[in-house]
Short mmCIF file of C-alpha atoms in Angstrom, two decimals:
data_model
loop_
_atom_site.label_atom_id
_atom_site.label_comp_id
_atom_site.label_asym_id
_atom_site.label_seq_id
_atom_site.Cartn_x
_atom_site.Cartn_y
_atom_site.Cartn_z
CA UNK S 441 131.43 64.45 115.03
CA UNK S 442 128.11 66.38 114.94
CA UNK S 443 127.40 69.49 112.90
CA UNK S 444 125.68 72.51 114.38
CA UNK S 445 122.51 73.51 112.55
CA UNK S 446 121.28 77.09 112.92
CA UNK S 447 117.58 77.75 113.51
CA UNK S 448 117.50 79.36 110.04
CA UNK S 449 118.83 76.19 108.41
CA UNK S 450 116.23 74.08 110.22
CA UNK S 451 113.36 75.89 108.45
CA UNK S 452 112.18 73.89 105.45
CA UNK S 453 113.38 75.39 102.17
CA UNK S 454 111.53 75.06 98.85
CA UNK S 455 113.79 75.94 95.89
CA UNK S 456 111.06 77.66 93.88
CA UNK S 457 110.35 81.30 93.00
CA UNK S 458 107.07 83.20 93.17
CA UNK S 459 106.57 85.16 89.93
CA UNK S 460 104.15 88.07 90.14
CA UNK S 461 103.71 88.03 86.35
CA UNK S 462 102.57 84.39 86.56
CA UNK S 463 101.00 84.60 89.98
CA UNK S 464 98.55 81.68 89.99
CA UNK S 465 100.85 79.09 88.44
CA UNK S 466 103.91 79.97 90.50
CA UNK S 467 101.87 80.15 93.71
CA UNK S 468 100.22 76.83 92.91
CA UNK S 469 103.62 75.17 92.42
CA UNK S 470 104.72 76.37 95.84
CA UNK S 471 101.53 75.28 97.59
CA UNK S 472 101.51 71.82 95.98
CA UNK S 473 105.14 71.32 96.98
CA UNK S 474 104.21 72.23 100.55
CA UNK S 475 100.91 70.30 100.49
CA UNK S 476 101.32 67.40 98.02
CA UNK S 477 98.08 65.89 99.36
CA UNK S 478 96.23 68.78 97.67
CA UNK S 479 97.26 67.59 94.18
CA UNK S 480 94.21 65.35 93.83
CA UNK S 481 91.91 68.29 94.58
CA UNK S 482 93.83 70.92 92.61
CA UNK S 483 90.63 72.20 90.97
CA UNK S 484 89.27 73.43 94.31
CA UNK S 485 92.40 75.40 95.28
CA UNK S 486 91.92 79.15 95.23
CA UNK S 487 94.04 82.19 96.07
CA UNK S 488 92.82 85.33 97.85
CA UNK S 489 95.01 88.40 97.39
CA UNK S 490 95.41 90.84 100.28
CA UNK S 491 96.08 94.45 99.32
CA UNK S 492 96.72 96.16 102.67
CA UNK S 493 100.51 96.37 102.43
CA UNK S 494 102.75 98.46 100.17
CA UNK S 495 105.86 96.28 100.17
CA UNK S 496 105.10 92.59 99.63
CA UNK S 497 102.62 90.33 97.85
CA UNK S 498 100.37 88.41 100.25
CA UNK S 499 98.16 85.53 99.11
CA UNK S 500 95.90 83.21 101.10
CA UNK S 501 95.81 79.70 99.65
CA UNK S 502 92.64 77.76 100.42
CA UNK S 503 91.24 74.41 99.32
CA UNK S 504 87.45 74.59 98.97
CA UNK S 505 86.81 70.89 99.37
CA UNK S 506 83.10 69.97 99.12
CA UNK S 507 81.33 69.70 102.48
CA UNK S 508 83.78 71.86 104.44
CA UNK S 509 82.63 74.93 106.34
CA UNK S 510 84.46 78.24 105.90
CA UNK S 511 86.03 77.77 109.33
CA UNK S 512 87.31 74.31 108.36
CA UNK S 513 88.70 75.70 105.10
CA UNK S 514 90.45 78.53 106.96
CA UNK S 515 91.89 76.11 109.51
CA UNK S 516 93.90 74.51 106.70
CA UNK S 517 94.71 77.73 104.82
CA UNK S 518 98.27 78.83 104.05
CA UNK S 519 99.59 82.36 103.67
CA UNK S 520 102.13 82.99 100.93
CA UNK S 521 104.17 86.16 101.31
CA UNK S 522 106.49 87.10 98.46
CA UNK S 523 109.06 89.81 99.03
CA UNK S 524 108.90 93.07 97.11
CA UNK S 525 111.49 93.66 94.40
CA UNK S 526 114.84 94.85 95.75
CA UNK S 527 113.75 94.85 99.40
CA UNK S 528 116.80 92.89 100.53
CA UNK S 529 118.52 96.26 100.78
CA UNK S 530 115.95 97.15 103.46
CA UNK S 531 115.30 93.85 105.19
CA UNK S 532 117.50 91.06 106.58
CA UNK S 533 115.48 88.03 105.49
CA UNK S 534 117.40 85.57 107.64
CA UNK S 535 116.67 87.67 110.72
CA UNK S 536 113.00 87.82 109.72
CA UNK S 537 112.79 84.01 109.56
CA UNK S 538 114.54 83.66 112.91
CA UNK S 539 112.14 86.19 114.46
CA UNK S 540 109.13 84.36 113.04
CA UNK S 541 110.39 81.02 114.37
CA UNK S 542 110.97 82.45 117.85
CA UNK S 543 107.52 84.02 117.92
CA UNK S 544 105.89 80.78 116.79
CA UNK S 545 107.67 78.84 119.54
CA UNK S 546 106.20 81.32 122.03
CA UNK S 547 102.69 81.03 120.52
CA UNK S 548 102.88 84.64 119.32
CA UNK S 549 102.94 83.92 115.60
CA UNK S 550 101.46 81.39 113.19
CA UNK S 551 103.59 78.34 112.44
CA UNK S 552 106.28 79.03 109.83
CA UNK S 553 105.81 76.20 107.33
CA UNK S 554 108.60 76.89 104.83
CA UNK S 555 110.70 79.53 103.16
CA UNK S 556 111.18 79.72 99.42
CA UNK S 557 113.42 81.62 97.03
CA UNK S 558 111.69 84.97 97.53
CA UNK S 559 109.29 84.55 100.42
CA UNK S 560 107.68 82.58 103.23
CA UNK S 561 104.79 80.17 103.70
CA UNK S 562 103.02 80.13 107.06
CA UNK S 563 99.78 79.14 108.71
CA UNK S 564 96.79 81.43 108.33
CA UNK S 565 95.48 83.22 111.44
CA UNK S 566 91.70 83.40 111.60
CA UNK S 567 90.35 86.85 112.36
CA UNK S 568 89.81 90.29 110.88
CA UNK S 569 92.58 92.50 109.57
CA UNK S 570 92.39 95.97 111.12
CA UNK S 571 91.84 99.18 109.21
CA UNK S 572 93.33 102.40 110.64
CA UNK S 573 89.96 103.31 112.16
CA UNK S 574 89.95 100.01 114.08
CA UNK S 575 93.19 100.95 115.85
CA UNK S 576 91.34 103.87 117.38
CA UNK S 577 88.61 101.71 118.94
CA UNK S 578 89.23 101.36 122.71
CA UNK S 579 88.78 97.58 122.77
CA UNK S 580 91.33 97.22 119.95
CA UNK S 581 94.00 99.59 121.25
CA UNK S 582 93.69 97.95 124.65
CA UNK S 583 94.29 94.57 123.00
CA UNK S 584 97.29 95.96 121.11
CA UNK S 585 98.73 97.45 124.31
CA UNK S 586 98.39 94.16 126.17
CA UNK S 587 99.86 92.06 123.37
CA UNK S 588 102.74 94.48 122.87
CA UNK S 589 103.48 94.40 126.60
CA UNK S 590 103.71 90.61 126.36
CA UNK S 591 106.10 90.83 123.41
CA UNK S 592 108.40 93.30 125.11
CA UNK S 593 108.39 91.46 128.44
CA UNK S 594 109.00 87.90 127.24
CA UNK S 595 110.89 87.73 123.95
CA UNK S 596 114.71 87.61 124.04
CA UNK S 597 116.55 89.83 121.59
CA UNK S 598 119.54 87.49 121.41
CA UNK S 599 117.92 85.43 118.64
CA UNK S 600 117.83 88.40 116.25
CA UNK S 601 120.98 90.31 117.22
CA UNK S 602 124.59 89.99 118.25
CA UNK S 603 127.41 92.31 119.28
CA UNK S 604 129.02 91.91 115.85
CA UNK S 605 127.05 92.29 112.59
CA UNK S 606 127.08 89.47 110.05
CA UNK S 607 127.56 90.12 106.32
CA UNK S 608 123.79 89.78 105.69
CA UNK S 609 123.12 92.60 108.15
CA UNK S 610 125.21 95.07 106.17
CA UNK S 611 124.22 97.26 103.26
CA UNK S 612 125.04 95.52 99.97
CA UNK S 613 127.06 98.53 98.83
CA UNK S 614 130.23 99.54 100.63
CA UNK S 615 129.99 96.87 103.32
CA UNK S 616 133.20 97.91 105.07
CA UNK S 617 131.90 101.46 105.58
CA UNK S 618 128.56 100.04 106.75
CA UNK S 619 130.25 97.79 109.31
CA UNK S 620 132.31 100.65 110.71
CA UNK S 621 129.31 102.99 110.84
CA UNK S 622 127.07 100.44 112.58
CA UNK S 623 129.73 99.56 115.13
CA UNK S 624 130.46 103.20 115.99
CA UNK S 625 126.83 104.37 116.08
CA UNK S 626 125.76 102.26 119.07
CA UNK S 627 128.96 100.91 120.68
CA UNK S 628 128.44 97.98 123.04
CA UNK S 629 124.82 97.48 122.02
CA UNK S 630 123.30 94.52 120.16
CA UNK S 631 123.49 94.76 116.37
CA UNK S 632 121.31 95.13 114.39
CA UNK S 633 119.03 97.50 116.25
CA UNK S 634 116.64 100.25 115.18
CA UNK S 635 119.47 102.81 115.02
CA UNK S 636 121.86 100.66 112.97
CA UNK S 637 118.97 99.70 110.69
CA UNK S 638 118.52 103.38 109.83
CA UNK S 639 122.30 103.64 109.35
CA UNK S 640 122.20 100.75 106.89
CA UNK S 641 119.34 102.37 104.98
CA UNK S 642 121.04 105.76 104.79
CA UNK S 643 124.16 104.17 103.32
CA UNK S 644 121.96 102.50 100.67
CA UNK S 645 120.43 105.79 99.47
CA UNK S 646 121.26 106.90 95.93
CA UNK S 647 124.18 109.30 95.47
CA UNK S 648 124.10 109.97 91.72
CA UNK S 649 123.37 113.68 92.00
CA UNK S 650 124.56 116.52 94.21
CA UNK S 651 121.05 116.79 95.68
CA UNK S 652 121.06 113.09 96.60
CA UNK S 653 124.52 113.31 98.16
CA UNK S 654 123.54 116.37 100.18
CA UNK S 655 120.41 114.66 101.45
CA UNK S 656 122.38 111.56 102.50
CA UNK S 657 124.85 113.75 104.38
CA UNK S 658 122.00 115.63 106.08
CA UNK S 659 120.22 112.43 107.13
CA UNK S 660 123.48 110.97 108.42
CA UNK S 661 124.03 114.01 110.65
CA UNK S 662 120.45 113.78 111.91
CA UNK S 663 120.81 110.09 112.72
CA UNK S 664 123.94 110.75 114.75
CA UNK S 665 122.17 113.60 116.59
CA UNK S 666 119.12 111.41 117.28
CA UNK S 667 121.24 108.52 118.52
CA UNK S 668 123.13 110.79 120.90
CA UNK S 669 119.82 112.15 122.18
CA UNK S 670 117.79 108.94 122.48
CA UNK S 671 120.23 106.04 122.07
CA UNK S 672 120.54 105.48 125.82
CA UNK S 673 116.83 105.64 126.62
CA UNK S 674 116.48 103.47 129.77
CA UNK S 675 114.31 100.37 129.86
CA UNK S 676 111.23 99.94 132.02
CA UNK S 677 112.09 99.61 135.70
CA UNK S 678 115.79 99.30 135.00
CA UNK S 679 115.31 96.46 132.47
CA UNK S 680 117.19 96.21 129.18
CA UNK S 681 117.31 99.36 127.06
CA UNK S 682 116.17 97.35 124.03
CA UNK S 683 113.15 95.09 123.67
CA UNK S 684 112.14 92.69 120.90
CA UNK S 685 110.24 95.33 118.91
CA UNK S 686 107.86 94.72 115.99
CA UNK S 687 108.64 98.13 114.45
CA UNK S 688 105.81 97.96 111.90
CA UNK S 689 102.53 97.88 113.81
CA UNK S 690 100.39 99.44 111.12
CA UNK S 691 96.73 98.46 110.95
CA UNK S 692 97.23 95.70 108.37
CA UNK S 693 99.60 93.88 110.71
CA UNK S 694 97.09 93.69 113.56
CA UNK S 695 94.59 90.81 113.46
CA UNK S 696 91.50 90.83 115.68
CA UNK S 697 90.91 87.22 116.66
CA UNK S 698 87.44 85.74 117.21
CA UNK S 699 86.26 86.54 120.75
CA UNK S 700 84.36 84.03 122.93
CA UNK S 701 80.78 85.14 123.59
CA UNK S 702 81.41 84.70 127.32
CA UNK S 703 83.98 87.53 127.44
CA UNK S 704 83.16 90.25 129.94
CA UNK S 705 84.45 93.65 130.95
CA UNK S 706 87.72 93.84 132.85
CA UNK S 707 89.20 96.22 135.40
CA UNK S 708 92.43 98.18 135.11
CA UNK S 709 94.41 98.58 138.30
CA UNK S 710 96.86 101.39 138.97
CA UNK S 711 100.00 101.21 141.06
CA UNK S 712 98.32 103.44 143.64
CA UNK S 713 95.61 100.87 144.26
CA UNK S 714 92.64 102.35 142.36
CA UNK S 715 90.77 100.59 139.58
CA UNK S 716 88.18 101.27 136.89
CA UNK S 717 85.85 99.05 134.89
CA UNK S 718 86.77 98.88 131.23
CA UNK S 719 85.38 97.55 128.01
CA UNK S 720 86.66 94.08 127.17
CA UNK S 721 89.97 94.22 125.34
CA UNK S 722 90.01 92.50 121.97
CA UNK S 723 92.34 89.54 121.51
CA UNK S 724 94.80 90.54 118.81
CA UNK S 725 97.79 89.02 117.09
CA UNK S 726 100.56 90.69 115.15
CA UNK S 727 101.78 89.49 111.76
CA UNK S 728 104.69 90.33 109.42
CA UNK S 729 107.96 90.43 111.32
CA UNK S 730 110.34 91.65 108.62
CA UNK S 731 111.21 94.85 110.51
CA UNK S 732 111.39 93.25 113.98
CA UNK S 733 114.60 94.31 115.68
CA UNK S 734 115.92 95.39 119.08
CA UNK S 735 114.68 98.90 119.86
CA UNK S 736 113.56 101.03 122.80
CA UNK S 737 109.98 100.21 123.81
CA UNK S 738 109.18 103.90 123.34
CA UNK S 739 110.02 103.66 119.63
CA UNK S 740 107.75 100.66 119.04
CA UNK S 741 104.88 102.37 120.84
CA UNK S 742 105.35 105.79 119.20
CA UNK S 743 105.59 104.09 115.83
CA UNK S 744 102.28 102.32 116.43
CA UNK S 745 100.59 105.58 117.45
CA UNK S 746 101.75 107.14 114.17
CA UNK S 747 99.92 104.38 112.29
CA UNK S 748 96.53 105.45 113.66
CA UNK S 749 96.40 107.89 110.74
CA UNK S 750 97.11 105.19 108.11
CA UNK S 751 99.04 105.69 104.88
CA UNK S 752 97.08 108.91 104.38
CA UNK S 753 98.90 110.30 107.44
CA UNK S 754 95.76 111.81 108.93
CA UNK S 755 97.29 113.63 111.88
CA UNK S 756 93.90 114.70 113.27
CA UNK S 757 93.11 111.19 114.54
CA UNK S 758 96.34 110.42 116.41
CA UNK S 759 95.86 109.51 120.09
CA UNK S 760 95.59 112.40 122.53
CA UNK S 761 97.53 112.61 125.78
CA UNK S 762 94.69 110.99 127.74
CA UNK S 763 94.40 108.06 125.31
CA UNK S 764 98.17 107.56 125.14
CA UNK S 765 98.37 107.42 128.91
CA UNK S 766 95.51 104.89 129.10
CA UNK S 767 97.24 102.78 126.41
CA UNK S 768 100.47 102.83 128.41
CA UNK S 769 98.62 101.76 131.57
CA UNK S 770 97.38 98.64 129.78
CA UNK S 771 100.81 98.10 128.25
CA UNK S 772 102.62 98.37 131.60
CA UNK S 773 100.09 96.15 133.35
CA UNK S 774 100.67 93.45 130.73
CA UNK S 775 104.45 93.95 130.68
CA UNK S 776 104.63 93.73 134.48
CA UNK S 777 102.33 90.70 134.69
CA UNK S 778 104.54 88.79 132.25
CA UNK S 779 107.61 89.69 134.28
CA UNK S 780 105.97 88.87 137.63
CA UNK S 781 106.36 92.38 138.94
CA UNK S 782 104.24 95.43 139.78
CA UNK S 783 104.82 98.68 137.97
CA UNK S 784 105.05 102.02 139.72
CA UNK S 785 103.23 105.20 138.75
CA UNK S 786 106.65 106.79 138.26
CA UNK S 787 107.36 104.21 135.54
CA UNK S 788 104.15 105.21 133.76
CA UNK S 789 105.20 108.86 133.91
CA UNK S 790 108.68 108.00 132.63
CA UNK S 791 107.43 105.86 129.74
CA UNK S 792 104.88 108.53 128.78
CA UNK S 793 107.69 111.08 128.48
CA UNK S 794 109.90 108.65 126.55
CA UNK S 795 107.16 107.98 123.99
CA UNK S 796 106.48 111.71 123.77
CA UNK S 797 110.15 112.44 123.09
CA UNK S 798 110.30 109.63 120.51
CA UNK S 799 107.28 110.79 118.49
CA UNK S 800 109.36 112.25 115.64
CA UNK S 801 111.59 109.20 115.13
CA UNK S 802 109.06 107.05 113.22
CA UNK S 803 108.77 109.78 110.59
CA UNK S 804 112.56 109.79 110.19
CA UNK S 805 112.66 105.97 110.02
CA UNK S 806 109.90 105.56 107.42
CA UNK S 807 111.00 108.64 105.51
CA UNK S 808 114.40 107.05 104.79
CA UNK S 809 112.67 103.75 103.99
CA UNK S 810 110.37 105.45 101.47
CA UNK S 811 113.29 107.20 99.75
CA UNK S 812 114.76 103.76 99.02
CA UNK S 813 111.40 102.28 97.99
CA UNK S 814 110.95 105.14 95.52
CA UNK S 815 114.04 103.79 93.72
CA UNK S 816 113.31 100.05 93.76
CA UNK S 817 109.60 99.28 94.16
CA UNK S 818 107.29 98.18 91.35
CA UNK S 819 104.18 98.73 93.49
CA UNK S 820 101.89 101.59 92.46
CA UNK S 821 102.40 103.90 95.41
CA UNK S 822 103.89 107.39 95.54
CA UNK S 823 106.82 106.60 97.82
CA UNK S 824 108.59 109.88 97.04
CA UNK S 825 105.64 111.95 98.28
CA UNK S 826 105.22 109.65 101.27
CA UNK S 827 108.90 110.13 102.16
CA UNK S 828 108.47 113.90 102.28
CA UNK S 829 105.37 113.65 104.49
CA UNK S 830 107.07 111.31 106.96
CA UNK S 831 110.30 113.29 107.07
CA UNK S 832 108.15 116.38 107.54
CA UNK S 833 106.85 114.81 110.76
CA UNK S 834 110.41 114.54 112.00
CA UNK S 835 111.35 118.12 111.12
CA UNK S 836 108.16 119.43 112.77
CA UNK S 837 108.97 117.51 115.96
CA UNK S 838 112.57 118.73 115.98
CA UNK S 839 111.50 122.37 115.63
CA UNK S 840 109.07 121.85 118.50
CA UNK S 841 111.69 120.07 120.60
CA UNK S 842 114.29 122.79 120.04
CA UNK S 843 111.80 125.61 120.57
CA UNK S 844 112.57 126.97 117.09
CA UNK S 845 108.92 127.00 115.98
CA UNK S 846 107.74 128.89 119.05
CA UNK S 847 110.64 131.33 118.85
CA UNK S 848 109.71 132.11 115.24
CA UNK S 849 106.12 132.78 116.32
CA UNK S 850 104.73 130.24 113.88
CA UNK S 851 101.54 128.24 114.25
CA UNK S 852 101.97 124.74 115.67
CA UNK S 853 101.71 122.11 112.88
CA UNK S 854 98.63 119.85 112.91
CA UNK S 855 100.46 116.74 114.06
CA UNK S 856 102.23 118.49 116.92
CA UNK S 857 99.02 120.23 117.96
CA UNK S 858 97.14 116.95 118.04
CA UNK S 859 99.94 115.30 120.02
CA UNK S 860 99.74 118.08 122.62
CA UNK S 861 95.94 117.83 122.89
CA UNK S 862 94.71 116.51 126.25
CA UNK S 863 91.30 115.08 125.27
#
């Protein structure tokens, strides 16, 4: 009688640990286990450390064999990503591996080569990692819009969710309460999803002091209010409410791939039949899928727009109404092409309003995340201050949404003013 093997179990497992305090030796052990043929040329193996992220350790392993060009060396390179300390409370690592495998099967991610005790090994993607300023370049944001439309149109959410959460999807503390809260927050919807992820995080917040307990209670009430307001956001053209969302499209997770010299300008068509000549869209890929989960498309898009300001949260460079609408045109054209349909101008209007209404949610999401990171991370980053900035985005949006700010006669905050700007 045969035994069922889950996709997670089919991913090669290396029973070794990456140790940040002994980085080179522990990384070398992992790479030589994966690539035993490199043992004879161990002296030419080198590691390049990437410093764009604030959660994990990311190393590029290369073998500088004599006579190889840089392109040939990169073709055989391996990325080693080691998880940040304590991040299992934030991230379901099994779901991450399943998401990566699905994306790789759809040619939307580099091949996943192996998982190890505290991380993953996967093929290196050639290209340039974006900086926040790159996200604001028209050819790049057009490429992001088109790739994101492909993701949302083609990837099934069933591989990373179910109608009943598994033990690994629950907060490590008070799992019974977490299960009940997740089930009641979004009844009948796939779990996990972006809303239940925030629920899991809130239940993992510290409660040692009265201040901490009060904050948890406040955030819980806000999550329930947000879910009631936005939890039933409709999908595009009557499609599923949730899409396979990346949920972490910051600049460091967008790779600009090499572009053929023969590339030329394209034209964008509208549902009403008009068209305009546009600059060639860059070919981009997305990396790092640890936060990928079912979510409304509007959340994934609004979250990406928030990243235009980088970790410095420069609100003055966020996309204006005109740019957001142009982004959504490219997104909808790609989404519709991959679903063999034509989008309507009314769908563009609807999605524009959904993204607009969702603009405060990323601040809430990452604010909770940063409160947890402030307790567990060993990385030199002021997570506590970052949490207050991101949560401040949410409170500013809510006061604008409710009309409280205008009623009080106060000046519109910078982020909200930029968001309302037409050009």
